[in-house]
Amino acid sequence: MRSFLLAVGLLAGFSIVHGQNYVNVPLKSNITQVNPMIGLVFWDDNYFTPYTAYSLEYLYLPVNNLVIGRVNGTLQYNWTYLENRLNNIANRGHQAIFRPYYEYPGDPTAVPAFLKNISGYKGQVYSGEEFMDWRSADLRILHLDMHTQFALRYDSDPRVFCVETGFGFWSEYHISGGPNLQLGYNFPSGEFQLEAITLITSLFKNTPVLYSIDIADIYDNWCPVFQNISNLPFGSFDDSSFANDTQDWNDGNKQRLGWWTRYQQQPLGGEIAYEDNVQQHALDVNGPEGVPLPTYVANYHYTFLIANDQTTYQYNGPLTQIQRIQQVGQTFGYKFTITSFQTNGTHTQVTVQNTGVAPAYKNMFLQVSGVQSSVSLKYLQPGSSLTVTVQVNTSSPTLKIVSPFITSKQTIQYEANL
Ligand SMILES: *[C@@H]1O[C@H](CO)[C@@H](O)[C@H](O)[C@H]1NC(C)=O
Ligand SMILES: *[C@@H]1O[C@H](CO)[C@@H](O)[C@H](O)[C@H]1NC(C)=O
Ligand SMILES: *[C@@H]1O[C@H](CO)[C@@H](O)[C@H](O)[C@H]1NC(C)=O
Ligand SMILES: *[C@@H]1O[C@H](CO)[C@@H](O)[C@H](O)[C@H]1NC(C)=O
Ligand SMILES: *[C@@H]1O[C@H](CO)[C@@H](O)[C@H](O)[C@H]1NC(C)=O
Ligand SMILES: *[C@@H]1O[C@H](CO)[C@@H](O)[C@H](O)[C@H]1NC(C)=O
Ligand SMILES: *[C@@H]1O[C@H](CO)[C@@H](O)[C@H](O)[C@H]1NC(C)=O
Ligand SMILES: *[C@@H]1O[C@H](CO)[C@@H](O)[C@H](O)[C@H]1NC(C)=O
C-alpha cells in the first residue's frame, strides 16, 4: 500500500532530490505589510493607520532632555522621555530610529544646564544661536558616555532599529549657514571625531549606527580624519535624497563613503529632500523629476527614507496615498522569497532568495514547524539564495521567519508561490 501511494505521488509530479526522497510542499504567501526595519519613515508624533503601511518611526532626542546633571563625576541620565516614546512606537508595532542632537536651527541649543554652568564653558554665539563649546573636556566626555549608555541599553533592544548620530545642525555633520568652522571650538576637533567614531562604532554590535553623508564632504572638510574613519562599520544617511539639484554633490560624498558596496554590511537611509516639487510629487508614478522613487531606492540600495509629509499629498495613481506609501515602502531593503520548499519526512529543505535591494542587517532565521534554523539570513545579499535544511519530523511542514530583533507585535512576511 505504501509503495502504491508513493507511485501515485510520483505520477502527481513530486520530485525526488539527491536520492533522499525530498518532495515539494506547496507554499503560498504574500507580503501584505511593510516588513520590519525598512520603508518610508514617519515622525513618531505623526502616526496614522493602518500601521501595516510603515514599520519605522523617527524621533529627535535633544541631549538636554536626556543628560540632566553630574554627581561626583558621574553623569546623570533621565531615560523617561526616550523610553516613553520607544514604548509608544513599539505599541504601534513599529521600531524606532532616533537621533540625539545638540544643535537644531531655530531652537535653543540642547546643551545640558549643568554643562553650561561649568566655569570656562562658553559656546560661540552666532546670529543669536549658541553653538556647542567643543573645547570643553566635560562635553567630550559626555558625548562618549552618552553613546556608551545608548549601546548598553539599546544594542539588543527590539524597539530600536538604528541610531543616527553626528555633530552640528540636526547632527547632520555640518554647521552650514552658521559661523566659520573652527575645529575644536564650534565643531569637534579631528582628533576627537576620530576618538568618538572609533569608540561608538565599536560599542554597537547589533544596532546599526549611521552618520550623515556630510562626513565625506571635501569642500568644507567637516571631518578632517575622514580617510581614517571611512572603513569603520557605520551606515549612512542622506537627508537631501531624491533631488536632482543636489545629486552631484551628494553622489560625490556617497562615492567616498563607498556607498555602492557599503550597503552590503551597513544600512543606508535618509530623508526625501525638502524641496517643494520633490515633496509634492515624491510618490508619483514617474517621480518628481523623471525617476520613480522605487527605481531610485533600488539604485542606491536604500533601507529607509523619512517621508513625514507624504500623508498630506496625493500621488497621481489609482491607489489611496496610504496604500501608495505601503506599496513604495515595500520596495526598500530586504525582501525574502521562498523559491523551494521540500521535505523527506525527517528533514525540510528551504531555499530563500533575497529579492529586495539590500540585505537585512539583523539576525533573522527560518523556522520550520517551530524548529529554528541556526543559519542567519543577515547579510544575504540582493539576488543571492541560501538553502537551509532543518531536521523536523513532519511531512507537512510550516514556515515562519523569526528574529530576536523584532517585537511580539511584528512579523516578517515572505513571498512564496510554490
Ligand atoms: C532526509 O534527508 C536527510 C539529508 O538532508 C537525511 O539525513 C535523512 O536520512 C533523510 N530522511 C529520510 C527519511 O530519507
Ligand atoms: C497573493 O497575491 C496574488 C496576486 O495578487 C494572488 O493571486 C494570490 O491569491 C495571493 N495569495 C495569497 C496566499 O494571498
Ligand atoms: C559624593 O562624594 C562624597 C564624598 O566622597 C560623598 O560623601 C557623597 O555621598 C557622594 N554623593 C553621591 C550622590 O554619591
Ligand atoms: C525626567 O523626564 C520626564 C519626562 O520628560 C519628566 O517628566 C521628569 O520630570 C524628569 N525627571 C527628572 C528627575 O528630571
Ligand atoms: C549652577 O551653578 C550654581 C553655583 O555653583 C548652582 O547653585 C546651580 O545649582 C547650578 N545649576 C545647575 C543646573 O547645575
Ligand atoms: C590618518 O591616516 C593617515 C594615513 O592615511 C595618517 O598619516 C594620519 O596620521 C592619521 N591620522 C590620525 C589622527 O590618526
Ligand atoms: C533627474 O536625474 C535623472 C538621472 O538621475 C534624469 O534621468 C532625469 O531626467 C533628471 N530630471 C530632471 C528634471 O532634471
Ligand atoms: C516521527 O513521526 C512518526 C510518525 O508521526 C513517529 O512514528 C516517529 O516516532 C517520529 N520520530 C521521531 C524521532 O520523533
Coordinates of C-alpha atoms in Angstrom, one line a residue, residues 2-395:
R2 CA 2.9 2.4 0.9
S3 CA 4.7 1.9 -2.4
F4 CA 1.4 2.3 -4.3
L5 CA 0.9 5.7 -2.6
L6 CA 4.5 6.7 -3.4
A7 CA 3.9 5.8 -7.1
V8 CA 0.8 7.9 -7.2
G9 CA 2.8 10.7 -5.7
L10 CA 5.4 10.4 -8.4
L11 CA 2.8 10.5 -11.1
A12 CA 1.3 13.6 -9.4
G13 CA 4.6 15.3 -10.1
F14 CA 6.5 15.2 -6.8
S15 CA 10.3 15.4 -7.3
I16 CA 13.0 13.3 -5.8
V17 CA 16.2 15.2 -5.0
H18 CA 19.6 13.6 -4.5
G19 CA 18.0 10.2 -3.9
Q20 CA 16.8 11.4 -0.5
N21 CA 13.2 11.3 -1.4
Y22 CA 12.6 15.1 -1.0
V23 CA 9.1 16.1 -2.2
N24 CA 7.8 19.6 -2.9
V25 CA 5.5 21.1 -0.4
P26 CA 3.0 23.7 -1.6
L27 CA 3.6 27.1 0.0
K28 CA 1.7 30.3 -0.8
S29 CA 2.5 33.6 0.9
N30 CA 2.2 37.2 0.1
I31 CA 3.7 40.3 1.7
T32 CA 0.7 42.4 2.9
Q33 CA 2.6 44.9 5.0
V34 CA 5.8 46.9 5.1
N35 CA 8.2 44.4 6.8
P36 CA 10.2 45.4 9.9
M37 CA 13.2 47.7 9.6
I38 CA 12.5 49.0 6.0
G39 CA 10.4 51.6 4.2
L40 CA 9.2 55.1 4.3
V41 CA 9.6 56.6 7.8
F42 CA 7.3 59.0 9.7
W43 CA 7.9 61.0 12.8
D44 CA 6.5 59.5 16.0
D45 CA 4.2 62.4 16.5
N46 CA 2.7 61.9 13.0
Y47 CA 1.5 58.3 13.2
F48 CA -1.5 57.1 11.2
T49 CA -3.3 53.9 10.4
P50 CA -3.1 51.2 9.1
Y51 CA 0.1 50.6 10.9
T52 CA 1.0 48.0 8.2
A53 CA 1.8 50.8 5.8
Y54 CA 5.1 51.6 7.5
S55 CA 7.3 49.9 10.1
L56 CA 9.7 52.7 11.3
E57 CA 9.1 55.9 13.3
Y58 CA 11.7 58.6 13.8
L59 CA 12.5 60.9 16.7
Y60 CA 15.0 63.6 17.6
L61 CA 16.4 63.4 21.0
P62 CA 17.6 66.7 22.4
V63 CA 20.6 65.9 24.5
N64 CA 19.5 68.1 27.4
N65 CA 16.3 66.0 27.8
L66 CA 18.5 63.0 28.5
V67 CA 21.6 64.2 30.3
I68 CA 20.5 66.1 33.3
G69 CA 23.4 66.5 35.6
R70 CA 26.6 65.2 37.1
V71 CA 27.1 63.9 40.6
N72 CA 30.6 63.2 41.8
G73 CA 31.8 62.9 38.2
T74 CA 29.1 60.5 37.2
L75 CA 26.7 61.8 34.5
Q76 CA 23.0 61.6 35.4
Y77 CA 20.5 60.5 32.8
N78 CA 16.8 60.7 32.7
W79 CA 15.6 58.0 30.3
T80 CA 11.9 58.7 30.8
Y81 CA 11.5 60.9 27.7
L82 CA 13.1 58.4 25.3
E83 CA 11.6 55.3 27.0
N84 CA 8.0 56.7 26.7
R85 CA 8.5 57.4 23.0
L86 CA 10.1 54.0 22.3
N87 CA 7.2 52.3 24.1
N88 CA 4.6 54.2 22.2
I89 CA 6.3 53.3 18.9
A90 CA 6.5 49.7 19.9
N91 CA 2.9 49.6 20.9
R92 CA 2.0 50.6 17.3
G93 CA 4.0 47.6 16.1
H94 CA 6.8 49.8 14.9
Q95 CA 10.5 50.3 15.6
A96 CA 12.4 53.5 16.2
I97 CA 15.2 55.4 14.5
F98 CA 16.4 58.0 17.0
R99 CA 18.9 60.8 16.6
P100 CA 20.5 62.7 19.5
Y101 CA 21.3 66.3 18.7
Y102 CA 22.8 69.4 20.3
E103 CA 22.1 72.0 17.6
Y104 CA 18.8 72.4 15.8
P105 CA 18.5 75.7 13.9
G106 CA 15.8 77.9 15.3
D107 CA 15.6 76.0 18.6
P108 CA 17.7 76.7 21.7
T109 CA 20.9 74.7 21.8
A110 CA 20.3 71.4 23.6
V111 CA 23.2 71.9 25.9
P112 CA 22.6 70.4 29.4
A113 CA 22.3 73.1 32.0
F114 CA 24.9 71.6 34.3
L115 CA 27.5 71.8 31.5
K116 CA 26.7 75.4 30.7
N117 CA 27.2 76.1 34.3
I118 CA 30.7 74.8 34.5
S119 CA 33.1 77.8 34.6
G120 CA 35.0 78.2 31.4
Y121 CA 32.3 76.7 29.2
K122 CA 31.2 79.3 26.7
G123 CA 29.8 78.4 23.3
Q124 CA 30.2 80.8 20.4
V125 CA 27.1 82.9 19.7
Y126 CA 26.3 83.5 16.1
S127 CA 23.0 85.0 14.8
G128 CA 21.5 84.7 18.2
E129 CA 22.3 81.0 18.3
E130 CA 24.8 79.4 20.7
F131 CA 27.0 76.7 19.4
M132 CA 28.5 73.8 21.5
D133 CA 31.9 74.5 23.1
W134 CA 34.0 71.6 22.0
R135 CA 36.9 73.0 23.9
S136 CA 35.2 71.5 26.9
A137 CA 36.6 68.2 28.1
D138 CA 33.3 67.8 30.0
L139 CA 31.3 68.0 26.8
R140 CA 33.6 65.5 25.1
I141 CA 33.3 63.1 28.0
L142 CA 29.5 63.5 27.9
H143 CA 29.4 62.7 24.2
L144 CA 31.3 59.4 24.7
D145 CA 29.5 58.4 27.8
M146 CA 26.1 59.1 26.3
H147 CA 26.8 56.8 23.3
T148 CA 28.2 54.2 25.7
Q149 CA 24.9 54.3 27.6
F150 CA 22.9 54.0 24.3
A151 CA 24.8 50.9 23.4
L152 CA 24.4 49.3 26.8
R153 CA 20.7 50.0 26.8
Y154 CA 19.6 49.6 23.2
D155 CA 22.1 47.5 21.3
S156 CA 19.8 44.4 21.6
D157 CA 16.5 46.2 22.1
P158 CA 13.9 45.2 19.5
R159 CA 12.2 48.6 19.9
V160 CA 15.2 50.3 18.2
F161 CA 16.2 49.6 14.6
C162 CA 19.1 52.0 14.4
V163 CA 20.7 55.2 15.8
E164 CA 21.6 58.2 13.7
T165 CA 24.3 60.4 15.2
G166 CA 26.9 63.1 14.5
F167 CA 27.6 66.7 15.3
G168 CA 26.3 70.1 14.2
F169 CA 22.9 71.1 12.9
W170 CA 20.5 68.2 13.3
S171 CA 23.6 66.0 13.9
E172 CA 24.0 66.2 10.1
Y173 CA 27.7 66.7 10.4
H174 CA 27.8 70.4 9.3
I175 CA 27.0 73.9 10.5
S176 CA 26.3 75.2 7.1
G177 CA 24.9 78.7 7.2
G178 CA 26.4 79.1 10.7
P179 CA 29.7 80.6 11.8
N180 CA 33.0 79.8 10.1
L181 CA 34.2 76.3 11.0
Q182 CA 36.6 76.3 14.0
L183 CA 37.5 72.7 14.7
G184 CA 37.9 72.1 18.4
Y185 CA 35.6 75.0 19.2
N186 CA 32.3 75.3 17.3
F187 CA 32.8 71.8 15.9
P188 CA 34.8 68.9 17.4
S189 CA 38.5 68.6 16.5
G190 CA 39.5 65.9 14.1
E191 CA 41.3 64.1 16.9
F192 CA 38.1 64.0 18.9
Q193 CA 36.0 63.0 15.9
L194 CA 38.3 60.0 15.4
E195 CA 38.1 59.0 19.0
A196 CA 34.3 59.3 19.1
I197 CA 33.5 57.4 15.9
T198 CA 36.1 54.7 16.7
L199 CA 34.6 54.2 20.1
I200 CA 30.9 54.4 19.1
T201 CA 31.2 52.0 16.2
S202 CA 33.0 49.5 18.4
L203 CA 30.2 49.6 21.1
F204 CA 27.2 48.7 18.9
K205 CA 27.2 45.0 17.8
N206 CA 23.6 44.7 16.6
T207 CA 22.1 48.1 16.3
P208 CA 23.5 50.0 13.3
V209 CA 24.9 53.5 13.8
L210 CA 24.6 55.9 10.9
Y211 CA 26.4 59.1 10.1
S212 CA 25.3 61.8 7.6
I213 CA 26.9 61.8 4.1
D214 CA 28.3 65.3 5.0
I215 CA 31.0 63.4 6.9
A216 CA 32.6 62.7 3.5
D217 CA 32.4 66.3 2.2
I218 CA 35.7 67.5 0.8
Y219 CA 34.7 71.2 0.3
D220 CA 34.0 72.3 3.9
N221 CA 36.0 69.4 5.4
W222 CA 33.9 68.9 8.5
C223 CA 35.6 65.6 9.1
P224 CA 39.4 66.1 8.5
V225 CA 40.0 62.5 9.6
F226 CA 37.6 61.0 7.1
Q227 CA 40.3 58.9 5.5
N228 CA 41.0 57.4 8.9
I229 CA 37.3 56.5 9.7
S230 CA 35.8 55.7 6.4
N231 CA 36.2 52.0 6.8
L232 CA 34.7 51.8 10.2
P233 CA 31.4 49.9 10.5
F234 CA 28.8 52.7 10.2
G235 CA 25.8 53.2 7.9
S236 CA 25.0 56.5 6.3
F237 CA 22.1 58.8 5.8
D238 CA 21.4 61.4 3.1
D239 CA 18.8 64.0 4.3
S240 CA 18.5 65.6 0.9
S241 CA 17.7 62.4 -1.0
F242 CA 16.0 62.2 -4.4
A243 CA 16.5 65.8 -5.5
N244 CA 18.3 66.3 -8.8
D245 CA 19.9 69.6 -7.9
T246 CA 21.9 68.2 -5.0
Q247 CA 22.6 64.8 -6.6
D248 CA 26.1 65.5 -7.9
W249 CA 27.4 66.8 -4.5
N250 CA 25.6 64.0 -2.7
D251 CA 26.9 61.4 -5.1
G252 CA 30.5 62.6 -4.5
N253 CA 30.1 62.1 -0.8
K254 CA 28.4 58.7 -1.4
Q255 CA 31.3 57.7 -3.7
R256 CA 33.8 58.5 -1.0
L257 CA 31.7 56.5 1.5
G258 CA 31.8 53.5 -0.8
W259 CA 28.0 53.7 -0.8
W260 CA 27.6 51.2 -3.6
T261 CA 29.3 48.4 -1.6
R262 CA 28.7 49.9 1.9
Y263 CA 25.1 48.7 1.8
Q264 CA 26.3 45.1 1.8
Q265 CA 27.1 45.5 5.5
Q266 CA 25.6 48.7 6.7
P267 CA 22.1 50.3 6.2
L268 CA 21.7 53.4 4.1
G269 CA 18.9 55.8 4.6
G270 CA 18.0 59.4 4.9
E271 CA 15.1 61.8 4.1
I272 CA 13.3 62.9 1.0
A273 CA 14.7 66.3 0.2
Y274 CA 12.7 69.3 1.5
E275 CA 12.2 70.9 -2.0
D276 CA 8.5 71.6 -2.8
N277 CA 8.3 69.8 -6.1
V278 CA 10.2 66.8 -4.7
Q279 CA 8.0 66.6 -1.6
Q280 CA 4.7 67.1 -3.5
H281 CA 5.4 64.5 -6.2
A282 CA 7.8 62.1 -4.4
L283 CA 5.3 59.2 -4.8
D284 CA 4.1 60.0 -8.3
V285 CA 4.2 57.1 -10.7
N286 CA 7.2 58.6 -12.6
G287 CA 8.5 60.5 -9.6
P288 CA 9.0 64.3 -9.3
E289 CA 11.9 64.6 -11.8
G290 CA 11.5 61.6 -14.1
V291 CA 12.7 58.8 -11.9
P292 CA 10.2 56.8 -9.8
L293 CA 11.1 56.5 -6.1
P294 CA 11.3 52.7 -6.2
T295 CA 13.9 53.0 -9.0
Y296 CA 15.9 55.5 -7.0
V297 CA 15.7 53.3 -3.9
A298 CA 17.0 50.3 -5.9
N299 CA 19.9 52.3 -7.5
Y300 CA 21.1 53.5 -4.1
H301 CA 20.2 50.3 -2.1
Y302 CA 18.1 52.3 0.4
T303 CA 16.7 50.6 3.5
F304 CA 14.6 53.6 4.6
L305 CA 13.8 57.2 3.9
I306 CA 12.0 59.7 6.1
A307 CA 8.9 60.9 4.3
N308 CA 7.0 62.7 7.0
D309 CA 4.8 64.9 4.9
Q310 CA 3.7 62.3 2.4
T311 CA 0.4 61.7 4.1
T312 CA -0.6 65.3 3.1
Y313 CA -0.2 64.8 -0.6
Q314 CA -1.9 62.6 -3.2
Y315 CA 0.2 60.9 -5.8
N316 CA -1.1 60.6 -9.4
G317 CA -2.2 57.0 -9.5
P318 CA -5.2 54.8 -8.6
L319 CA -4.3 53.8 -5.0
T320 CA -5.0 55.9 -1.9
Q321 CA -2.0 57.8 -0.7
I322 CA -1.7 55.5 2.3
Q323 CA -1.8 52.4 0.0
R324 CA 0.9 54.1 -2.1
I325 CA 3.0 54.7 1.0
Q326 CA 2.8 51.0 1.7
Q327 CA 3.4 50.0 -1.9
V328 CA 6.6 52.1 -2.2
G329 CA 7.7 51.2 1.4
Q330 CA 7.8 47.5 0.4
T331 CA 10.4 48.3 -2.3
F332 CA 13.1 49.2 0.3
G333 CA 15.6 47.0 1.8
Y334 CA 15.4 43.2 2.1
K335 CA 12.7 41.0 0.7
F336 CA 12.6 37.2 1.1
T337 CA 11.1 35.0 -1.5
I338 CA 10.9 31.2 -0.9
T339 CA 11.9 29.5 -4.1
S340 CA 11.9 25.9 -2.9
F341 CA 10.2 24.1 0.0
Q342 CA 10.7 20.4 0.3
T343 CA 10.5 17.6 2.9
N344 CA 11.6 14.0 3.1
G345 CA 9.7 13.3 6.3
T346 CA 12.6 13.9 8.7
H347 CA 14.1 17.0 7.2
T348 CA 12.8 20.1 5.5
Q349 CA 14.9 22.0 2.9
V350 CA 14.1 25.6 2.3
T351 CA 15.7 27.8 -0.4
V352 CA 15.2 31.5 0.3
Q353 CA 16.3 34.3 -2.1
N354 CA 16.7 38.0 -1.2
T355 CA 14.6 39.6 -4.0
G356 CA 15.0 43.0 -2.4
V357 CA 17.5 45.8 -2.9
A358 CA 19.6 45.5 0.3
P359 CA 20.3 42.8 2.9
A360 CA 18.7 42.5 6.3
Y361 CA 21.1 44.0 8.9
K362 CA 20.0 42.0 11.9
N363 CA 19.7 38.3 12.6
M364 CA 16.7 36.6 11.1
F365 CA 16.1 32.8 10.9
L366 CA 13.9 30.3 9.1
Q367 CA 11.7 28.4 11.5
V368 CA 10.1 25.1 10.2
S369 CA 7.2 23.8 12.2
G370 CA 8.5 25.5 15.3
V371 CA 12.2 24.4 14.8
Q372 CA 14.5 27.3 14.2
S373 CA 17.4 27.0 11.8
S374 CA 20.8 28.3 13.1
V375 CA 21.7 29.9 9.7
S376 CA 21.1 33.6 9.8
L377 CA 19.6 35.5 6.9
K378 CA 21.5 38.6 8.0
Y379 CA 23.6 39.9 5.1
L380 CA 22.0 37.6 2.5
Q381 CA 22.7 39.9 -0.4
P382 CA 20.2 41.0 -3.1
G383 CA 19.9 38.3 -5.7
S384 CA 21.5 35.7 -3.6
S385 CA 19.9 32.5 -2.3
L386 CA 20.5 30.3 0.6
T387 CA 19.4 26.7 1.1
V388 CA 18.8 25.6 4.7
T389 CA 18.0 22.1 6.0
V390 CA 16.1 21.8 9.2
Q391 CA 15.7 18.5 11.0
V392 CA 12.0 18.2 11.8
N393 CA 9.9 15.1 11.8
T394 CA 7.0 16.1 9.6
S395 CA 5.9 15.7 6.1

